[in-house]
């Protein structure tokens, strides 16, 4: 099981992509080609599974034969590299790595100008923040080890589709659910055979999430633009808030978000390439946009926009496309996208099953029940404080470089408007737009910094007094802390933490569970430090239960209504145990509960007002 599961994971992540990149001599940097490897593998696997299932031969033996052929082909393609000494391979890798670092050397100021040094410093600071986002993506991936799918849509739809493919059956999807990821998951199930586990497939969803940050970092580093770094930071917190556990639980919202961003990333990476490189980039972008369309329906929008973006950014590549090449490019979405949607259209002519009707009815009832104003209110409520970035992406449009302004807007706001109007019941439906909202916001912030620098003459910053930037820095830090750590949230965090002081279970069982959330009467006789707890600051009359006379005197005052005392009080003082027994026997004290939630068990007694 482990061997076949690992083999399936390699097939999903890398094997077909490596072959295509090597065979087609895909141009690009080291990181760029590593990113391409994963989606190319997904697309090849999707087409292979689709064709094998149509032919009725999607079984383990056939898949193993195909993987064996892939391994043979990989050995053949890399035969010259495999014959090289190990030292030569290390040198080649080192040279490629050093080449990737060229933008850093180009950003290092060659003169002692203060403005250029500060610009470099800002780029470094935001770059480190983007690296932090990448590392957090790795952390999310690590946390998915040993998990299973638990999301409702994943269990009832996406993973069920994968199991249908694994049984050599084309799943019937009346909702036109695209099948890029389920077909890939099915490979693991087919290879593992009976009693297949989900362990290996649960490692796939976080890869989409991780690579979003890798792409944003690579763009910021290679293009030497801080806006992409800032976008990575914004995307990290925004997606964490709005997506939550659905990031890594098998929902298709993050994968379609990745595939959509990938098409734009590919085009942006092709801007500096020569004519042939740009032509190759256009083909790759169309391939990835087609992949977005068969990941989830929202990906159809990026497929429609990709030719328009290519015409804006890759004019040299567009110019060398002949009529024959145009039809070859058009053939890509026809082969990748049309078969599934055509099949779904045919299935839609058959009566919808109950599950499909429930989904359609749920969406219809939501839109019939709520007025536009209420749906917009729900949208605003779902976004929380991150609505700031949506506003910034609009009002900051003039600050965004012209080459990015319209493309980033078209990739985000049409989806935002449709979501707010019809699908605001769930923030995950907005996932496809989030990276582009982050990009627009990041570019607006970067543009704003440059605009302020030009407006205030900060290019002559060496003449500014030190106290001015120091004051601005302090103000910016305070604003940032206020935004990231609002007072209400800080107070709530402290309140919750204070509830857990000393004996967490004792607090919940005896104090909060019986006496109440707050108590300020100072009528609880105890040696337990409850006055540190939230809502119990003035709750208690502190006692030393080893001092029996003092214990008896405090009880006789008539102001005590509760006694919180160690269950085995005789271990502290036999005389105090006698005092407590006497109080119980006379009916003045009554035990209402005990808890072992502290280092020693405690019991709570009520004390009657009558003597």
Short mmCIF file of N, CA and C in Angstrom, two decimals, residues 89-162:
data_model
loop_
_atom_site.label_atom_id
_atom_site.label_comp_id
_atom_site.label_asym_id
_atom_site.label_seq_id
_atom_site.Cartn_x
_atom_site.Cartn_y
_atom_site.Cartn_z
N UNK A 89 26.92 17.43 -12.07
CA UNK A 89 25.50 17.72 -11.85
C UNK A 89 25.33 18.79 -10.77
N UNK A 90 26.13 18.70 -9.71
CA UNK A 90 26.07 19.70 -8.65
C UNK A 90 26.45 21.07 -9.18
N UNK A 91 27.46 21.11 -10.04
CA UNK A 91 27.90 22.38 -10.61
C UNK A 91 26.82 23.00 -11.49
N UNK A 92 26.13 22.16 -12.27
CA UNK A 92 25.05 22.67 -13.12
C UNK A 92 23.90 23.22 -12.28
N UNK A 93 23.57 22.49 -11.24
CA UNK A 93 22.49 22.95 -10.35
C UNK A 93 22.90 24.25 -9.66
N UNK A 94 24.15 24.33 -9.25
CA UNK A 94 24.63 25.54 -8.58
C UNK A 94 24.59 26.73 -9.54
N UNK A 95 24.97 26.49 -10.79
CA UNK A 95 24.94 27.57 -11.79
C UNK A 95 23.51 28.06 -12.01
N UNK A 96 22.56 27.11 -12.07
CA UNK A 96 21.15 27.50 -12.24
C UNK A 96 20.66 28.28 -11.02
N UNK A 97 21.09 27.85 -9.85
CA UNK A 97 20.69 28.53 -8.62
C UNK A 97 21.24 29.96 -8.57
N UNK A 98 22.51 30.11 -8.94
CA UNK A 98 23.14 31.43 -8.96
C UNK A 98 22.44 32.33 -9.97
N UNK A 99 22.05 31.74 -11.11
CA UNK A 99 21.34 32.52 -12.13
C UNK A 99 20.01 33.04 -11.59
N UNK A 100 19.34 32.23 -10.75
CA UNK A 100 18.08 32.67 -10.15
C UNK A 100 18.28 33.85 -9.21
N UNK A 101 19.49 34.00 -8.68
CA UNK A 101 19.77 35.08 -7.72
C UNK A 101 20.17 36.39 -8.38
N UNK A 102 20.24 36.42 -9.71
CA UNK A 102 20.66 37.64 -10.41
C UNK A 102 19.83 38.87 -10.04
N UNK A 103 18.51 38.74 -9.91
CA UNK A 103 17.72 39.94 -9.54
C UNK A 103 18.17 40.56 -8.22
N UNK A 104 18.60 39.71 -7.29
CA UNK A 104 19.07 40.25 -6.01
C UNK A 104 20.30 41.14 -6.21
N UNK A 105 21.24 40.65 -7.01
CA UNK A 105 22.45 41.44 -7.26
C UNK A 105 22.11 42.73 -8.01
N UNK A 106 21.09 42.66 -8.88
CA UNK A 106 20.69 43.86 -9.61
C UNK A 106 19.99 44.88 -8.71
N UNK A 107 19.36 44.40 -7.65
CA UNK A 107 18.67 45.30 -6.73
C UNK A 107 19.61 45.97 -5.73
N UNK A 108 20.76 45.34 -5.48
CA UNK A 108 21.71 45.92 -4.52
C UNK A 108 22.18 47.28 -5.03
N UNK A 109 22.03 48.34 -4.24
CA UNK A 109 22.41 49.68 -4.70
C UNK A 109 23.89 49.76 -5.06
N UNK A 110 24.18 50.30 -6.23
CA UNK A 110 25.57 50.47 -6.66
C UNK A 110 26.17 51.77 -6.16
N UNK A 111 25.31 52.68 -5.69
CA UNK A 111 25.81 53.94 -5.15
C UNK A 111 25.36 54.09 -3.71
N UNK A 112 25.69 55.18 -3.10
CA UNK A 112 25.37 55.39 -1.69
C UNK A 112 24.14 56.28 -1.52
N UNK A 113 23.31 56.38 -2.57
CA UNK A 113 22.10 57.18 -2.47
C UNK A 113 21.14 56.61 -1.45
N UNK A 114 20.65 57.47 -0.56
CA UNK A 114 19.79 57.01 0.52
C UNK A 114 18.48 56.43 -0.01
N UNK A 115 17.92 57.07 -1.04
CA UNK A 115 16.64 56.60 -1.59
C UNK A 115 16.77 55.19 -2.15
N UNK A 116 17.83 54.93 -2.91
CA UNK A 116 18.02 53.59 -3.49
C UNK A 116 18.26 52.56 -2.41
N UNK A 117 18.95 52.96 -1.34
CA UNK A 117 19.18 52.03 -0.23
C UNK A 117 17.87 51.70 0.48
N UNK A 118 17.02 52.73 0.70
CA UNK A 118 15.73 52.50 1.34
C UNK A 118 14.81 51.66 0.45
N UNK A 119 14.85 51.89 -0.86
CA UNK A 119 14.04 51.08 -1.79
C UNK A 119 14.46 49.62 -1.71
N UNK A 120 15.76 49.40 -1.67
CA UNK A 120 16.28 48.03 -1.53
C UNK A 120 15.84 47.43 -0.20
N UNK A 121 15.89 48.25 0.86
CA UNK A 121 15.48 47.76 2.18
C UNK A 121 14.01 47.37 2.21
N UNK A 122 13.16 48.19 1.58
CA UNK A 122 11.73 47.87 1.52
C UNK A 122 11.50 46.57 0.76
N UNK A 123 12.22 46.42 -0.35
CA UNK A 123 12.10 45.19 -1.16
C UNK A 123 12.51 43.97 -0.34
N UNK A 124 13.58 44.10 0.44
CA UNK A 124 14.06 42.99 1.27
C UNK A 124 13.05 42.66 2.36
N UNK A 125 12.53 43.69 3.03
CA UNK A 125 11.59 43.46 4.14
C UNK A 125 10.34 42.74 3.65
N UNK A 126 9.74 43.24 2.56
CA UNK A 126 8.54 42.59 2.04
C UNK A 126 8.88 41.22 1.43
N UNK A 127 10.09 41.08 0.89
CA UNK A 127 10.52 39.79 0.38
C UNK A 127 10.60 38.75 1.48
N UNK A 128 11.14 39.14 2.63
CA UNK A 128 11.19 38.23 3.78
C UNK A 128 9.79 37.87 4.26
N UNK A 129 8.88 38.83 4.20
CA UNK A 129 7.48 38.55 4.58
C UNK A 129 6.85 37.56 3.61
N UNK A 130 7.19 37.68 2.32
CA UNK A 130 6.68 36.73 1.33
C UNK A 130 7.26 35.34 1.57
N UNK A 131 8.54 35.28 1.96
CA UNK A 131 9.15 33.98 2.30
C UNK A 131 8.42 33.37 3.49
N UNK A 132 8.04 34.21 4.45
CA UNK A 132 7.27 33.73 5.60
C UNK A 132 5.94 33.12 5.16
N UNK A 133 5.30 33.72 4.15
CA UNK A 133 4.05 33.17 3.62
C UNK A 133 4.29 31.81 2.98
N UNK A 134 5.41 31.67 2.25
CA UNK A 134 5.76 30.38 1.64
C UNK A 134 5.99 29.33 2.73
N UNK A 135 6.71 29.70 3.77
CA UNK A 135 6.99 28.76 4.87
C UNK A 135 5.70 28.37 5.58
N UNK A 136 4.77 29.31 5.70
CA UNK A 136 3.49 28.97 6.31
C UNK A 136 2.71 27.99 5.43
N UNK A 137 2.80 28.18 4.11
CA UNK A 137 2.18 27.22 3.20
C UNK A 137 2.77 25.83 3.37
N UNK A 138 4.08 25.75 3.57
CA UNK A 138 4.73 24.46 3.85
C UNK A 138 4.22 23.87 5.16
N UNK A 139 4.00 24.73 6.15
CA UNK A 139 3.49 24.28 7.44
C UNK A 139 2.09 23.68 7.29
N UNK A 140 1.25 24.33 6.50
CA UNK A 140 -0.10 23.81 6.25
C UNK A 140 -0.02 22.44 5.58
N UNK A 141 0.90 22.31 4.62
CA UNK A 141 1.08 21.02 3.94
C UNK A 141 1.53 19.95 4.93
N UNK A 142 2.45 20.29 5.82
CA UNK A 142 2.96 19.33 6.81
C UNK A 142 1.83 18.87 7.74
N UNK A 143 0.95 19.79 8.11
CA UNK A 143 -0.14 19.45 9.01
C UNK A 143 -1.12 18.46 8.39
N UNK A 144 -1.12 18.33 7.07
CA UNK A 144 -2.05 17.42 6.41
C UNK A 144 -1.56 15.98 6.38
N UNK A 145 -0.37 15.72 6.87
CA UNK A 145 0.12 14.34 6.94
C UNK A 145 -0.78 13.54 7.88
N UNK A 146 -1.21 12.38 7.41
CA UNK A 146 -1.97 11.48 8.26
C UNK A 146 -3.42 11.86 8.45
N UNK A 147 -3.95 12.78 7.62
CA UNK A 147 -5.35 13.18 7.76
C UNK A 147 -6.21 12.46 6.73
N UNK A 148 -7.51 12.63 6.85
CA UNK A 148 -8.46 12.13 5.85
C UNK A 148 -9.37 13.28 5.44
N UNK A 149 -10.10 13.10 4.36
CA UNK A 149 -11.04 14.12 3.93
C UNK A 149 -12.23 14.15 4.89
N UNK A 150 -12.66 15.36 5.25
CA UNK A 150 -13.79 15.49 6.17
C UNK A 150 -14.82 16.52 5.72
N UNK A 151 -14.50 17.34 4.72
CA UNK A 151 -15.44 18.35 4.25
C UNK A 151 -16.64 17.72 3.57
N UNK A 152 -17.80 18.32 3.75
CA UNK A 152 -19.03 17.75 3.21
C UNK A 152 -18.99 17.64 1.69
N UNK A 153 -18.62 18.72 1.01
CA UNK A 153 -18.55 18.68 -0.45
C UNK A 153 -17.50 17.68 -0.93
N UNK A 154 -16.40 17.57 -0.20
CA UNK A 154 -15.34 16.63 -0.59
C UNK A 154 -15.84 15.20 -0.49
N UNK A 155 -16.52 14.89 0.61
CA UNK A 155 -16.98 13.52 0.83
C UNK A 155 -18.11 13.14 -0.13
N UNK A 156 -19.07 14.06 -0.30
CA UNK A 156 -20.25 13.73 -1.09
C UNK A 156 -20.05 13.96 -2.59
N UNK A 157 -19.06 14.76 -2.96
CA UNK A 157 -18.87 15.07 -4.38
C UNK A 157 -17.48 14.69 -4.87
N UNK A 158 -16.47 15.48 -4.49
CA UNK A 158 -15.16 15.36 -5.13
C UNK A 158 -14.50 14.01 -4.90
N UNK A 159 -14.48 13.53 -3.66
CA UNK A 159 -13.85 12.23 -3.42
C UNK A 159 -14.72 11.09 -3.93
N UNK A 160 -16.03 11.28 -3.91
CA UNK A 160 -16.93 10.27 -4.49
C UNK A 160 -16.70 10.15 -5.99
N UNK A 161 -16.48 11.29 -6.65
CA UNK A 161 -16.15 11.25 -8.08
C UNK A 161 -14.86 10.46 -8.31
N UNK A 162 -13.85 10.71 -7.46
CA UNK A 162 -12.57 10.01 -7.60
C UNK A 162 -12.76 8.50 -7.46
#
